[in-house]
Every structure is written in C-alpha cells, then in structure tokens.
Short mmCIF file of C-alpha atoms in Angstrom, two decimals:
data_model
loop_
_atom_site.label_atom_id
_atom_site.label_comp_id
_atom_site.label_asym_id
_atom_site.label_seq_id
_atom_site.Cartn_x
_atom_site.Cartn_y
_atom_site.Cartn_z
CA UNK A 1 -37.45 -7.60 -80.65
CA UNK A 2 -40.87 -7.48 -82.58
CA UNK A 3 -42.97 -7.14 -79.71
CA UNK A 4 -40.25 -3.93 -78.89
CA UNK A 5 -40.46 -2.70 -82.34
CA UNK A 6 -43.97 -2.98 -82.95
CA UNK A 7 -45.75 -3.16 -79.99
CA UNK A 8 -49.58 -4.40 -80.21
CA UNK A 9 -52.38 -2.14 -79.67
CA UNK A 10 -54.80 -1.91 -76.55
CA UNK A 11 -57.02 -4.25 -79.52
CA UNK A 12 -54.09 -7.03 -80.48
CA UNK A 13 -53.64 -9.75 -78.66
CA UNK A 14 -50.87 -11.75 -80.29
CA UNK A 15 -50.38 -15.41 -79.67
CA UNK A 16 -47.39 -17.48 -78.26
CA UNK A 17 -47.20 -20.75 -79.48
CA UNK A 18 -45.48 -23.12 -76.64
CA UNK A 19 -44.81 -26.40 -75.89
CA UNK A 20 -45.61 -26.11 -71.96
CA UNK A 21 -46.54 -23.55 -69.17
CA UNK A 22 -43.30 -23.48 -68.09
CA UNK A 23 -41.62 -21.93 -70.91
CA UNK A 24 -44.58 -19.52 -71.26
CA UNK A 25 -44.15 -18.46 -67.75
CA UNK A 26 -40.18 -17.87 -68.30
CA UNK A 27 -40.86 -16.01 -71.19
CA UNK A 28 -43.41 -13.51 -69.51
CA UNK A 29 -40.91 -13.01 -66.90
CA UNK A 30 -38.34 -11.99 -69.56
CA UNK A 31 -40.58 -9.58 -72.06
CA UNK A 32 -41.41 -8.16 -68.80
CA UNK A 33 -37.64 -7.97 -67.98
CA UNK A 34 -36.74 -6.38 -71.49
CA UNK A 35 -39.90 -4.72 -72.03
CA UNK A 36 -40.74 -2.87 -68.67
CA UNK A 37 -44.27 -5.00 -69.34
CA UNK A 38 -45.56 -7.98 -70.56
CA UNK A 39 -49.35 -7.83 -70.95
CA UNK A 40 -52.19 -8.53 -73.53
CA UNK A 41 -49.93 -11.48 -74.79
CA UNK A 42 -51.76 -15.02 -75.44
CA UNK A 43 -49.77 -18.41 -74.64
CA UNK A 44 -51.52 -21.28 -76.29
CA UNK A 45 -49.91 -24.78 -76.32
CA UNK A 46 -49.99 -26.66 -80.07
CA UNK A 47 -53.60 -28.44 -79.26
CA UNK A 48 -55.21 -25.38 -78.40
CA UNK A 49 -53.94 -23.38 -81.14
CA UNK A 50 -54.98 -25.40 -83.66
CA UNK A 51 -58.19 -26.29 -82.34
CA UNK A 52 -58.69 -22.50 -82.07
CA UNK A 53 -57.68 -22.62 -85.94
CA UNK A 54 -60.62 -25.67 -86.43
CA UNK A 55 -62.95 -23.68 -84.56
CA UNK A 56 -62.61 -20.72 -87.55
CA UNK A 57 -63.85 -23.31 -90.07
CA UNK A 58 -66.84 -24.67 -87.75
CA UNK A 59 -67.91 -20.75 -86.82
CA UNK A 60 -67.52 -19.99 -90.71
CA UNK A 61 -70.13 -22.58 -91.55
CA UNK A 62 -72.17 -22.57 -88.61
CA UNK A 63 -70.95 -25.45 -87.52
CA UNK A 64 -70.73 -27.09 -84.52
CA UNK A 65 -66.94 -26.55 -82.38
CA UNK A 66 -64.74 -29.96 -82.97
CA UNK A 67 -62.95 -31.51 -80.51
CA UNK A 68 -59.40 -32.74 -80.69
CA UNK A 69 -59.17 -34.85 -77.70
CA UNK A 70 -61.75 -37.57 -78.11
CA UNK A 71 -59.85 -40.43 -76.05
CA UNK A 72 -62.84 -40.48 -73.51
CA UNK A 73 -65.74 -40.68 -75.96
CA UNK A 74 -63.70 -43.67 -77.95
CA UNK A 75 -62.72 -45.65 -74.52
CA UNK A 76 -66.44 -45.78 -74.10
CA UNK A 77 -67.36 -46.86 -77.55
CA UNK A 78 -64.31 -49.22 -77.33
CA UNK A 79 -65.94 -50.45 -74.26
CA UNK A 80 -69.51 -51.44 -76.07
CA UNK A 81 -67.86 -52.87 -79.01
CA UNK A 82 -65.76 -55.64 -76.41
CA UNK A 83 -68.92 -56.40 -74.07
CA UNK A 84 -70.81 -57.45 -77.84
CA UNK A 85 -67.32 -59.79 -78.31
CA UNK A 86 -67.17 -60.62 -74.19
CA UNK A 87 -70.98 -61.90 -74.71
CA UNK A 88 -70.11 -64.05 -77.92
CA UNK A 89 -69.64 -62.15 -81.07
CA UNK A 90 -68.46 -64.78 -83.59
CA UNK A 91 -64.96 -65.77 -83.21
CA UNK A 92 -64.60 -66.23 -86.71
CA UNK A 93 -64.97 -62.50 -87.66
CA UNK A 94 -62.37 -59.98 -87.82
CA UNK A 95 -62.20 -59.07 -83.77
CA UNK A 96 -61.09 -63.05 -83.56
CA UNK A 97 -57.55 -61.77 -82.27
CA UNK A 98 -59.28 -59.69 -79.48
CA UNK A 99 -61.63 -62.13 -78.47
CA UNK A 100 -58.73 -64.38 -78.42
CA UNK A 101 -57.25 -61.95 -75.93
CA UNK A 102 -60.55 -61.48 -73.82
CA UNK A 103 -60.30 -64.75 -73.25
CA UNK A 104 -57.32 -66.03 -72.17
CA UNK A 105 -57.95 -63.31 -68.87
CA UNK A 106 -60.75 -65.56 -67.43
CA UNK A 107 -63.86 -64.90 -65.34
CA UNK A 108 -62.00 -63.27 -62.39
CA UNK A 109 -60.10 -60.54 -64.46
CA UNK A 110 -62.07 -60.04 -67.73
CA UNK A 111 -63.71 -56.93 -66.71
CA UNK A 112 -59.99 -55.32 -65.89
CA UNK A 113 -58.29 -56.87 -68.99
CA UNK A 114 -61.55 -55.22 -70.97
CA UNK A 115 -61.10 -52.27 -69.42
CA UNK A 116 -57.47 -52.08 -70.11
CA UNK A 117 -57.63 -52.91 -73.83
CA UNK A 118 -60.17 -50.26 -74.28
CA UNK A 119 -58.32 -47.78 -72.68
CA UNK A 120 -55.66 -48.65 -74.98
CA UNK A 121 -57.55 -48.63 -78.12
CA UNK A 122 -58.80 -45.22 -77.07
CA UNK A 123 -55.09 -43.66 -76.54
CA UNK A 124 -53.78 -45.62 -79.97
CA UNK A 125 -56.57 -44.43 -82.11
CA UNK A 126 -55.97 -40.61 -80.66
CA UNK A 127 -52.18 -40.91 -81.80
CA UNK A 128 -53.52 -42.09 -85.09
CA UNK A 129 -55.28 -39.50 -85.76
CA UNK A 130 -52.46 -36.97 -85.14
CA UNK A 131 -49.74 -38.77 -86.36
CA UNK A 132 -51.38 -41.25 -89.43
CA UNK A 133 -54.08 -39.14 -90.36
CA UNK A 134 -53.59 -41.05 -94.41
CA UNK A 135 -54.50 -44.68 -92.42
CA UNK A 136 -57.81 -43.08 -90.50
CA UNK A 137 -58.98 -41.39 -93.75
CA UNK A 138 -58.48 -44.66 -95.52
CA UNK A 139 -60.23 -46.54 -92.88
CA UNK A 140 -63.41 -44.00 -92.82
CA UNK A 141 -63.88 -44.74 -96.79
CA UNK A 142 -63.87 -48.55 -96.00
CA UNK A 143 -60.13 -49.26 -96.84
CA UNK A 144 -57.22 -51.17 -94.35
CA UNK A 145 -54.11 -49.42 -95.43
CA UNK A 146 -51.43 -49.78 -93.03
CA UNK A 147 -47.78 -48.95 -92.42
CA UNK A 148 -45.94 -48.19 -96.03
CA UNK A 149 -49.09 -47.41 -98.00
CA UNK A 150 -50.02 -51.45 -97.40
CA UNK A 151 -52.94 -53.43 -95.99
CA UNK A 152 -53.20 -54.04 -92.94
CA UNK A 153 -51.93 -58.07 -92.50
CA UNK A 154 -55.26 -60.41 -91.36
CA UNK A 155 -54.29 -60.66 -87.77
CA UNK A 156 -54.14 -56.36 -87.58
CA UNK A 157 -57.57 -55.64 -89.65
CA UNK A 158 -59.70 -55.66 -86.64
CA UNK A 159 -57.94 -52.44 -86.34
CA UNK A 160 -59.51 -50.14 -89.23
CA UNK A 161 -63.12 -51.86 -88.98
CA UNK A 162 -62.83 -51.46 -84.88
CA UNK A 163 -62.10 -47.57 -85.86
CA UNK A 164 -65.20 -47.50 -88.10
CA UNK A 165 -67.37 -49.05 -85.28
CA UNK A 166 -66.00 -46.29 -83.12
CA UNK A 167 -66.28 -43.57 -84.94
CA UNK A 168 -69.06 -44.13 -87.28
CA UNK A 169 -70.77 -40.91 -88.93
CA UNK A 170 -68.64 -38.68 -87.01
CA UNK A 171 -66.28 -37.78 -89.11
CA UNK A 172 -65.02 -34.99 -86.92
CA UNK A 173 -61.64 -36.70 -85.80
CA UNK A 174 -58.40 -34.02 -86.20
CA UNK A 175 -57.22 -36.08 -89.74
CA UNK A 176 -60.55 -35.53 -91.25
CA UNK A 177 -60.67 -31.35 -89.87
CA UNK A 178 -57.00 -31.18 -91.25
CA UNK A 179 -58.12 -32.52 -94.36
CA UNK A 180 -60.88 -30.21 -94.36
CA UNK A 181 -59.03 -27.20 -93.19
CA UNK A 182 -56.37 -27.10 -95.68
CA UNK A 183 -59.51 -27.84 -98.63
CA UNK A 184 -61.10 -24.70 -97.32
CA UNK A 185 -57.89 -22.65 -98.54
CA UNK A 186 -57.58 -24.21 -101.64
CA UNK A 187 -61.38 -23.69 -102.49
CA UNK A 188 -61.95 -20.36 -100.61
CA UNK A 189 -59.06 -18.40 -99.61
CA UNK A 190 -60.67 -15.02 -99.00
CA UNK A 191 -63.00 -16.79 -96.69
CA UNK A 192 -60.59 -18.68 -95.09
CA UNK A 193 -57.62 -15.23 -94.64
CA UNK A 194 -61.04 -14.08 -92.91
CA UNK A 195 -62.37 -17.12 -90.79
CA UNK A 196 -58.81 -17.61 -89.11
CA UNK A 197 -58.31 -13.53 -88.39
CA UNK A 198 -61.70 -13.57 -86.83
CA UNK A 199 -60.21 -15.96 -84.17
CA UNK A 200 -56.26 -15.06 -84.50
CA UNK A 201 -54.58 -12.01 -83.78
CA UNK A 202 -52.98 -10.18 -86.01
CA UNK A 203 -49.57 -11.83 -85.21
CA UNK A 204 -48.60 -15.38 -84.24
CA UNK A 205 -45.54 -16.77 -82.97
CA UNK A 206 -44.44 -20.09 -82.37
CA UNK A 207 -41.94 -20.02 -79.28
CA UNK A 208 -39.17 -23.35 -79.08
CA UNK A 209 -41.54 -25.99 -80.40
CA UNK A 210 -38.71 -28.85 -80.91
CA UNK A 211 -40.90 -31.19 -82.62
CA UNK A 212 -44.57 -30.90 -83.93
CA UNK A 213 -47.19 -33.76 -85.34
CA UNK A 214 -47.08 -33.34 -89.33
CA UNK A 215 -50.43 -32.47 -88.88
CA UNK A 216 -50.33 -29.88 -86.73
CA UNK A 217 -47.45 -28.56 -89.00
CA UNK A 218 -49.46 -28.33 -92.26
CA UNK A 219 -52.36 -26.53 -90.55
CA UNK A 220 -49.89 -23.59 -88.87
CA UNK A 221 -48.29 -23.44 -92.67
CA UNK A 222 -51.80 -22.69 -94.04
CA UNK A 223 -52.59 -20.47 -91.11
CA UNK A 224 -49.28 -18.42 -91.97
CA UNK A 225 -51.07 -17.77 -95.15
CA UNK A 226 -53.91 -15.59 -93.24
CA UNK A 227 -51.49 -14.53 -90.45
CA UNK A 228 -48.32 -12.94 -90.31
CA UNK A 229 -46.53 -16.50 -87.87
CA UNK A 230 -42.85 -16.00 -87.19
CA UNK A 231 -40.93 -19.19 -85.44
CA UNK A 232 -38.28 -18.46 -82.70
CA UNK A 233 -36.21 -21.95 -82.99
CA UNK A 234 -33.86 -23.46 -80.57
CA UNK A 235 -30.57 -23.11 -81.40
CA UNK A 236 -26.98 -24.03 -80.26
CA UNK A 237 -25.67 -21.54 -81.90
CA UNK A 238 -26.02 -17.24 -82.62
CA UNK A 239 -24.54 -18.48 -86.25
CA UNK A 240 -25.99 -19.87 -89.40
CA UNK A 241 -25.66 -23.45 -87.84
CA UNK A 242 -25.16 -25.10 -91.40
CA UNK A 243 -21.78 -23.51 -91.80
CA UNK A 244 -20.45 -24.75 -88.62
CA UNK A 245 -17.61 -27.36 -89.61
CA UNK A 246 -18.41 -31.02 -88.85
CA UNK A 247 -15.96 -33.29 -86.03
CA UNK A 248 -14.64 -35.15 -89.01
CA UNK A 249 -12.96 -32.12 -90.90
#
C-alpha cells in the first residue's frame, strides 16, 4: 500500500528486507500483481543489509569494507593454532582439553579429527559473534566471561584465549562493527543520518523476518533513525492480536 501510495522515483531504489529468495520472489510476483509493475525494488537478506549498513561506517572513514562472514579465514587460523598443539604445545597450558582430544584420534585419523574441530571452532566462533557479541568483546580486552555474565569454568577457557589467537589485531568481527556502529550515532549523528543514506534508499522495509540475531536488531533500530524502515510482520490474525481471548477464558 506504500509502494501504491507513494511510488519511488526513476532515482529510489527502496530496499526489502527478507529472510530468503523465495519470499522475495513471491512478493515481486504480487506488487507486480497489485501494482501493474514491480521494478527498481531491492531484496536484501538480513546479512547483506547490514553489512551494506557496516560498509557506510568503513566508506565514511575511509576505511576498508568489513566482512561478516569470516568462518573461512578462522577455520584456517584454527587450523595453525592445532598443528602448534598436534606438534607438542605444552599439555599443561590452557588448550590441554584440545590436545586431550587430538589425541585420543591417533596417527591414522588425526589429520580428519583436526580438520573437523577446526571447522567447528570456525562455525562456533561465527555464531558468537552474532549471537554473544558481550563474550567476544570481553575476550578481545583479555577477559573469559561466559554464559550469565561468569567466567568461563577451567576446562572451557581455551575458548576466549583460542579466539584471541584467531583473531588477533583484527578487530573487525560483526560484535566489534555493532559496537562501533551504534557509537558512531551516539557521537556523530549528522554524520551517521548521512553515511547510511549514502548507501540506503530513502525507504526500507523489513518483509516477514520471524526472528532476527539481537545484533542485527539493534543495528536496523539505529538505521531507522537515518531511514524511514517500516516492518510488515507475520500475523495470524487482520486484528490487534493482543485482544484476542486466550483458550482458558
């Protein structure tokens, strides 16, 4: 109804937030439908978006583009970290529980088992970043918080100095650019209402996203600050679904 109402110009291209290329190709079928047309219309999945919405920052500052899949590039530094522990690293020191593990595959299957775990660490440390962005920022300043605001217990510690081996310097992981991007509103905001509408349309919309990562939450919400975002939520319901009565009345 917004698109009918207010159509964009030839120079607007606004964006569709959606969970999968499905859904965007459904909807392009129906604005077509309803709108004799559907053209000049965006469909980004979640990722993209906000890595579009990074990208402002690093184009503000002439800074290099971040990435927000690094899986690959931490699978290989995963990979040097268990060769130093597969050619003797002291058993004593915090990796003891990998090495443990390392070892109990023997000579026939270590390279598969090593191979495995990294991949592992790789996909774990990804889904930290997203989804525990506090623990990661913790870990890069030297700390080994852990689930409920606590450290991490002895036998799970390998985990934030593993993450500091991996990571290092780079600091450019998607808790540390959340942490950055919602710092640049705070401390800038006509800067930032003109970094993100130099890479943003004038409109956004975020189309039947069921569930989000918290972080990818807070950096739409500061977005919405620089761009008019409206979100089209599933629904069971045409009514005010909060007045419907519940089964036990």
């Amino acid at each position: 109804r917004q698109l009918a109402e207010a159509p964009p110009t030839p120079f607007e291209q606004p964006i569709v937030v959606v969970h999968g290329r499905g859904v965007a190709t459904w909807l392009q079928q129906y604005l077509a439908e309803q709108l004799g047309v559907c053209a000049q219309i965006e469909f980004l999945f979640p990722g993209n978006f906000v890595a579009r919405l990074f990208g402002a920052q690093a184009l503000a500052h002439g800074e290099p583009m971040p990435r927000l899949q690094q899986r690959e590039q931490w699978f290989w530094a995963a990979m040097a970290v268990l060769d130093d522990l597969a050619a003797g690293e002291s058993e004593g020191s915090v990796f003891a529980p990998l090495h443990a593990y390392l070892d109990r595959a023997g000579a026939t299957s270590a390279g598969a088992w090593q191979c495995g775990l990294a991949q592992r660490i790789a996909a774990v440390f990804d889904q930290y970043a997203t989804f525990r962005p506090d623990w990661v920022l913790d870990w890069d300043r030297g700390g080994d918080v852990g689930p409920g605001g606590k450290a991490l217990s002895p036998n799970q510690r390998w985990q934030a100095e593993l993450w500091r081996r991996i990571v290092g310097s780079d600091h450019g992981h998607v808790a540390a650019q959340l942490q950055r991007f919602g710092a640049w509103r705070q401390t800038d905001p006509d800067g930032f209402t003109k970094g993100v509408r130099a890479v943003v349309s004038e409109r956004v919309f975020l189309f039947g996203l069921t569930s989000l990562p918290p972080s990818y939450l807070r950096v739409m919400a500061n977005a919405a600050h620089a761009v008019p975002t409206g979100a089209m939520l599933v629904s069971p319901s045409n009514q005010f679904w909060t007045d419907a009565p519940r089964r036990r009345k």
